[in-house]
Coordinates of C-alpha atoms in Angstrom, one line a residue:
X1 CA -12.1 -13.3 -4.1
X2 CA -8.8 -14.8 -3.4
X3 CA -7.1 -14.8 0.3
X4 CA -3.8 -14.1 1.4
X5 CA -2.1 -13.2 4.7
X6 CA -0.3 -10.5 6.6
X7 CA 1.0 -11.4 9.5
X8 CA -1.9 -12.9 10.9
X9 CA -4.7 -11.7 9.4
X10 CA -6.5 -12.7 6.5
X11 CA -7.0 -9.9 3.5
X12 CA -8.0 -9.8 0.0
X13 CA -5.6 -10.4 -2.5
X14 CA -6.1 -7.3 -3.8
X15 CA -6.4 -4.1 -1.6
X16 CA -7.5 -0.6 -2.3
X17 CA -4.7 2.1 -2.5
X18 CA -6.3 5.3 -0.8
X19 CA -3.7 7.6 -2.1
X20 CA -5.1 9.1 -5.3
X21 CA -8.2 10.5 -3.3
X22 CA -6.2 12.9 -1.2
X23 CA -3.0 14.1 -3.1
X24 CA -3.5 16.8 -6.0
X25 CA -6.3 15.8 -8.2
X26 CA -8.2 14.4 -6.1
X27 CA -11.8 13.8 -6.6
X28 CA -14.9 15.2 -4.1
X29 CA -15.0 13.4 -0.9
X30 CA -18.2 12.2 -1.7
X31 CA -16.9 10.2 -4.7
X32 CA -14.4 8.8 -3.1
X33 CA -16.2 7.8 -0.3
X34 CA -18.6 5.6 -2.9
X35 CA -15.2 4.5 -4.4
X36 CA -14.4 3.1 -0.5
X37 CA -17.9 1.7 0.3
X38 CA -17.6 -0.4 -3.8
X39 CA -14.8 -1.8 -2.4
X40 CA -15.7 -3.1 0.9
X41 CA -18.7 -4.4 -1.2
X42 CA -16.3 -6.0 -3.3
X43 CA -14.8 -8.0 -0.3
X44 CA -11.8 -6.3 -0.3
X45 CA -11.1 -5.7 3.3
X46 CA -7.3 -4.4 3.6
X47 CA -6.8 -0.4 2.8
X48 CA -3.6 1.3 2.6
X49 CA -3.2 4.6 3.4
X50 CA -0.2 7.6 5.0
X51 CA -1.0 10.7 6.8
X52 CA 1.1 12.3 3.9
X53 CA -1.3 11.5 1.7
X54 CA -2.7 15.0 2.0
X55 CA -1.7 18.7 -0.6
X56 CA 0.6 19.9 2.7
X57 CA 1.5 19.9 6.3
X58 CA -1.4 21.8 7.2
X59 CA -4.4 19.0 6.0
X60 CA -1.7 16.2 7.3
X61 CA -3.8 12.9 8.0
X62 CA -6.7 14.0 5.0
X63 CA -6.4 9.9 4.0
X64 CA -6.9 8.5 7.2
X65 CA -9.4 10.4 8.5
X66 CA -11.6 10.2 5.0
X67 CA -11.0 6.4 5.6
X68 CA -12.2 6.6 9.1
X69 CA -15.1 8.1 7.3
X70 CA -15.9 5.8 5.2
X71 CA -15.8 3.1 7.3
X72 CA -18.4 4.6 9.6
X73 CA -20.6 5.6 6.9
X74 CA -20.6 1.9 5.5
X75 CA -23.8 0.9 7.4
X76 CA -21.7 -2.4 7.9
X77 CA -19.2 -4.2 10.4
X78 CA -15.9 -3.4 9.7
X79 CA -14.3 -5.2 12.3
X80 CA -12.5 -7.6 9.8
X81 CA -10.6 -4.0 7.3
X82 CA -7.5 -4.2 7.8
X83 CA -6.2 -0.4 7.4
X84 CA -3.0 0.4 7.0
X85 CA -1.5 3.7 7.3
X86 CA 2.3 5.2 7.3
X87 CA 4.7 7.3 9.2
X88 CA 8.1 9.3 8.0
X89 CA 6.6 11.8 5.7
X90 CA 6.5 15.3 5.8
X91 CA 4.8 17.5 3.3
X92 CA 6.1 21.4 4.0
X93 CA 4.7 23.4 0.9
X94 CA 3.6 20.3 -0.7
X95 CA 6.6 18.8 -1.0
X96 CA 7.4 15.4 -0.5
X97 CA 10.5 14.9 2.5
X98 CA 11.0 12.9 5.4
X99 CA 11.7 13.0 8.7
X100 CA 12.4 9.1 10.7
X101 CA 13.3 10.9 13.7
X102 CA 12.4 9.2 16.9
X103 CA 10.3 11.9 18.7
X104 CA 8.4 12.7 15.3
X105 CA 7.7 8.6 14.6
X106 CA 5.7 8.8 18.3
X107 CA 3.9 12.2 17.4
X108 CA 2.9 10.7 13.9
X109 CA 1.6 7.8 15.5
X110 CA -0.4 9.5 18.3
X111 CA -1.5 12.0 15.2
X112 CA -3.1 8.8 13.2
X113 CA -4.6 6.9 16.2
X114 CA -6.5 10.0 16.4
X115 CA -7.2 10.3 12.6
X116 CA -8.3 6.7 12.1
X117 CA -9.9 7.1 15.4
X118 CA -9.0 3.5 16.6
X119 CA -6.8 2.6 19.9
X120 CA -4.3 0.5 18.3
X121 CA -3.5 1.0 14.5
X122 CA -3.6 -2.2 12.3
X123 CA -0.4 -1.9 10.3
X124 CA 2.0 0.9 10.7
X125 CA 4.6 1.4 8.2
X126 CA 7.8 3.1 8.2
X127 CA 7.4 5.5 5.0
X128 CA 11.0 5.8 3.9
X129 CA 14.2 6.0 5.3
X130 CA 15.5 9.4 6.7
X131 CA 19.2 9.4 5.7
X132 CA 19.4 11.8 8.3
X133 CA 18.8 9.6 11.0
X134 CA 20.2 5.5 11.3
X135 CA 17.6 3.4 10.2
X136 CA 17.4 0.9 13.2
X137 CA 17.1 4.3 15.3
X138 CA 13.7 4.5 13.5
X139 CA 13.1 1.2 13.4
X140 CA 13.4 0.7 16.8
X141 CA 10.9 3.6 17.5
X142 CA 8.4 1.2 15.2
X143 CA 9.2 -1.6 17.4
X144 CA 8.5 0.7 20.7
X145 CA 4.9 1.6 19.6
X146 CA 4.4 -2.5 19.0
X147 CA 5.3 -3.2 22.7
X148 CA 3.6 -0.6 24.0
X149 CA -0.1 -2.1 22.0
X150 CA -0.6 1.2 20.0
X151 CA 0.2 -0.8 16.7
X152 CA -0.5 -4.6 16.3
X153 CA 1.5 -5.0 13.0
X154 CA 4.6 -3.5 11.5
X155 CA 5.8 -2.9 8.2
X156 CA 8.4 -1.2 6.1
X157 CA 8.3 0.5 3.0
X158 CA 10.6 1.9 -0.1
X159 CA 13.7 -0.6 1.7
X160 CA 16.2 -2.5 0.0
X161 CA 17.4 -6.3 1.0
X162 CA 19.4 -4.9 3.7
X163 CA 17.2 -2.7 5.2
X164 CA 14.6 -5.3 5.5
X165 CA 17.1 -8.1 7.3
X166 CA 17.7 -4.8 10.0
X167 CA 14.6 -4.6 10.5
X168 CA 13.9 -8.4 11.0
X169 CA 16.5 -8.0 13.7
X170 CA 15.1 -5.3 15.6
X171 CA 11.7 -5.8 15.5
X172 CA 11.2 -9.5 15.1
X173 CA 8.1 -11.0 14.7
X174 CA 6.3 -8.0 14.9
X175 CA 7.9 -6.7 11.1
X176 CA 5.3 -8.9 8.9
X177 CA 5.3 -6.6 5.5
X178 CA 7.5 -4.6 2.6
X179 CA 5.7 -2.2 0.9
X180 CA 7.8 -1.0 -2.3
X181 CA 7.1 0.1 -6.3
X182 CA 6.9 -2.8 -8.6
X183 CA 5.1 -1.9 -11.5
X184 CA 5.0 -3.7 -15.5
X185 CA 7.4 -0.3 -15.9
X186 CA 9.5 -0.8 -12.9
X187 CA 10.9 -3.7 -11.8
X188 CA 13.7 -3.1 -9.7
X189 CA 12.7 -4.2 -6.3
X190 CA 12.6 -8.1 -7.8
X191 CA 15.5 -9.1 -4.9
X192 CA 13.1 -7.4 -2.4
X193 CA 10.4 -9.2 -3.6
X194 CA 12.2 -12.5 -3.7
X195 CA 13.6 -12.0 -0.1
X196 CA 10.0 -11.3 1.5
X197 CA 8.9 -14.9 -0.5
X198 CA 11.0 -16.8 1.3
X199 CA 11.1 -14.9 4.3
X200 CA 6.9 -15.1 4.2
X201 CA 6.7 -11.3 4.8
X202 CA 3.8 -9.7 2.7
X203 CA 5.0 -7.9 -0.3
X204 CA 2.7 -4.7 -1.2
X205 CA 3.6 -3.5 -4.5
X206 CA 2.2 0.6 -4.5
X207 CA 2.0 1.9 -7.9
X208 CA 0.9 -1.8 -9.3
X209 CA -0.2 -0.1 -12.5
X210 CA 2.3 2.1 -13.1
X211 CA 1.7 5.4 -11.3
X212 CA -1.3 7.6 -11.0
X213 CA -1.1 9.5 -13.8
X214 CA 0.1 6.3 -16.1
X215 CA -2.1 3.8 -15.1
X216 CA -4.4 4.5 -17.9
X217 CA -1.7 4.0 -20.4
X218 CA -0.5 0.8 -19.4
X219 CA -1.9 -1.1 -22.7
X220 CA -0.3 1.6 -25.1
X221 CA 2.7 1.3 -23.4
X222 CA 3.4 -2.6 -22.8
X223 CA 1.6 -4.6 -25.4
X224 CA 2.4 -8.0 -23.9
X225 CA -0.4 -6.8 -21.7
X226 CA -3.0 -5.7 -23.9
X227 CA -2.2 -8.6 -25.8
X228 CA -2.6 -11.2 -22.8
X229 CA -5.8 -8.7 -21.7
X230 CA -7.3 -9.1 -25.4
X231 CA -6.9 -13.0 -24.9
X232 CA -9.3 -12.9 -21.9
X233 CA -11.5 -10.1 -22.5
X234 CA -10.6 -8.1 -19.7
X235 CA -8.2 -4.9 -19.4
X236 CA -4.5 -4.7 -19.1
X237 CA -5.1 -3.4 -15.8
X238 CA -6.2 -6.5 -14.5
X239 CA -3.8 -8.7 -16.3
X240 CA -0.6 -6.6 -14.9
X241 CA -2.4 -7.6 -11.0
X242 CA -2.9 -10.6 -11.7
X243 CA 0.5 -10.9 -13.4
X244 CA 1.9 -9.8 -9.9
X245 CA -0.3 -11.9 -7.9
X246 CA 1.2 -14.9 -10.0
X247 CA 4.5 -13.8 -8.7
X248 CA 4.6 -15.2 -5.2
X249 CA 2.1 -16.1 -2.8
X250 CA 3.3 -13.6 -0.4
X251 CA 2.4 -10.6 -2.9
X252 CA -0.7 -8.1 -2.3
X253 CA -0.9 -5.4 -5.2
X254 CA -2.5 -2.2 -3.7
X255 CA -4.1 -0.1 -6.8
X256 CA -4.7 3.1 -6.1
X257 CA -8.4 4.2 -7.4
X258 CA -10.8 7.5 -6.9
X259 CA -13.7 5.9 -8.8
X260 CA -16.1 3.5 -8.0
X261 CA -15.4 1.7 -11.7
X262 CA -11.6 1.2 -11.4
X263 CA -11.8 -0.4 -7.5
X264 CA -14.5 -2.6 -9.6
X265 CA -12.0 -3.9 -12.3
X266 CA -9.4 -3.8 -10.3
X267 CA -10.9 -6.1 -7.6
X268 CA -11.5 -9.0 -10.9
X269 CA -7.7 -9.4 -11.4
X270 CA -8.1 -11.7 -8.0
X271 CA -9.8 -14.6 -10.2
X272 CA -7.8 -14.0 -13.2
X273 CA -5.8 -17.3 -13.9
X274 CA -2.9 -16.9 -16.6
X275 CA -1.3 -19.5 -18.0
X276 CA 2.8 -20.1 -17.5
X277 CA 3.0 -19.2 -21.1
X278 CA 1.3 -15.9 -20.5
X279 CA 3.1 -15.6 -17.5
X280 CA 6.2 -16.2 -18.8
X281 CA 5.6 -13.7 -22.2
X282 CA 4.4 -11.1 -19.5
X283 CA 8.0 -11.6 -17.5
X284 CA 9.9 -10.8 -20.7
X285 CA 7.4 -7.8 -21.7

């Protein structure tokens, strides 16, 4: 499988979105334990997770610790996943809010080093901005944690252009990732994505395929891609990845799964070469 980088650590080009095995829906753990352990076996070593990704504020963390599962029960070394988890998010009732104040970003934090079980987390990610509280407020908690060596990597998520230079500014070095939506069906964060390629920050597009509950759709819906997909023999799945991998160097597509058999096809859209004319046809889609 293809290589790329975040910050400095070497991942797979394609990483596994935990999200769709702990929000509503959600398969057994069992299954989605396999669907974990297929991908390691796939060589896909980066997983992105959020202690939101849960039903409510009472099973807050349910992602990260059935990661922290999975990676013990892999009867292998997994000293070389990178896991990536999140902090911001709130979910009172179920509902999605945020919160990016600067006592709750430390309790979060101490709340996932226990849930992932580790000392230091890999990358932590600001979820979304609070427009409750300034953004370099938060930042700046992001960039406390850093110094003090309870997270070796820092990213951002859900920012625009500006937000991401702020960041930059406070944190440095230490900021080496923007995590926003880009999709076949949206494609608004193209500036953000153009800023991180020539600032080399990783860009890790959630929702590659269009959402959880249109991922399955995405041939119906855009038949560039089914066309391109037909072409090769492969799904439209794997041509929309590879489709964003073709984008920029700096871009890690992070498709959510909660089988076994997606992780699987998605994981082949890291050795699917398209053609600039395909490429092209698929930018105009």
């Amino acid at each position: 499988m293809q290589t790329r980088t975040i910050g400095n650590i070497t991942v797979s080009a394609i990483g596994l979105g935990e999200m769709p095995m702990s929000v509503a829906g959600r398969p057994e753990e069992a299954r989605s334990i396999r669907t974990i352990h297929r991908a390691l076996e796939l060589g896909i070593n980066f997983i992105d997770t959020a202690d939101s990704y849960c039903l409510n504020e009472q099973e807050k963390g349910h992602g990260e610790r059935l990661v922290a599962k999975a990676l013990a029960s892999s009867g292998r070394d997994t000293s070389d996943i990178l896991v990536a988890t999140k902090g911001g998010s709130i979910r009172p009732d179920g509902r999605w809010e945020h919160n990016g104040s600067p006592d709750y970003i430390r309790s979060a934090c101490e709340a996932s080093l226990r849930a992932l079980g580790v000392e230091a987390i890999g990358l932590y990610q600001h979820h979304r901005p609070d427009p409750k509280v300034p953004y370099a407020d938060t930042i700046g908690t992001f960039k406390e944690l850093h110094d003090q060596g309870k997270v070796r990597l820092v990213g951002i998520s859900n920012a625009n252009v500006a937000q991401i230079a702020q960041a930059q500014e406070i944190l440095g070095d230490a900021l080496v990732s923007v995590q926003n939506q880009f999709a076949p069906n949206f494609r608004s964060s193209e500036d953000e994505l153009k800023y991180c390629a020539e600032a080399g920050l990783a860009f890790l597009p959630w929702s590659p395929l269009g959402g959880i509950s249109r991922a399955g759709e995405l041939g119906t819906a855009h038949a560039a891609f089914a066309e391109v997909a037909q072409a090769h023999g492969v799904s439209p799945q794997q041509v929309a990845l590879a489709w964003e991998l073709a984008k920029s160097p700096v871009v890690i597509p992070i498709p959510g799964a909660s089988r076994p058999e997606t992780i699987s096809d998605s994981a082949q859209a890291a050795d699917l070469v398209l053609s600039a004319e395909e490429i092209a046809k698929l930018d105009a889609a």
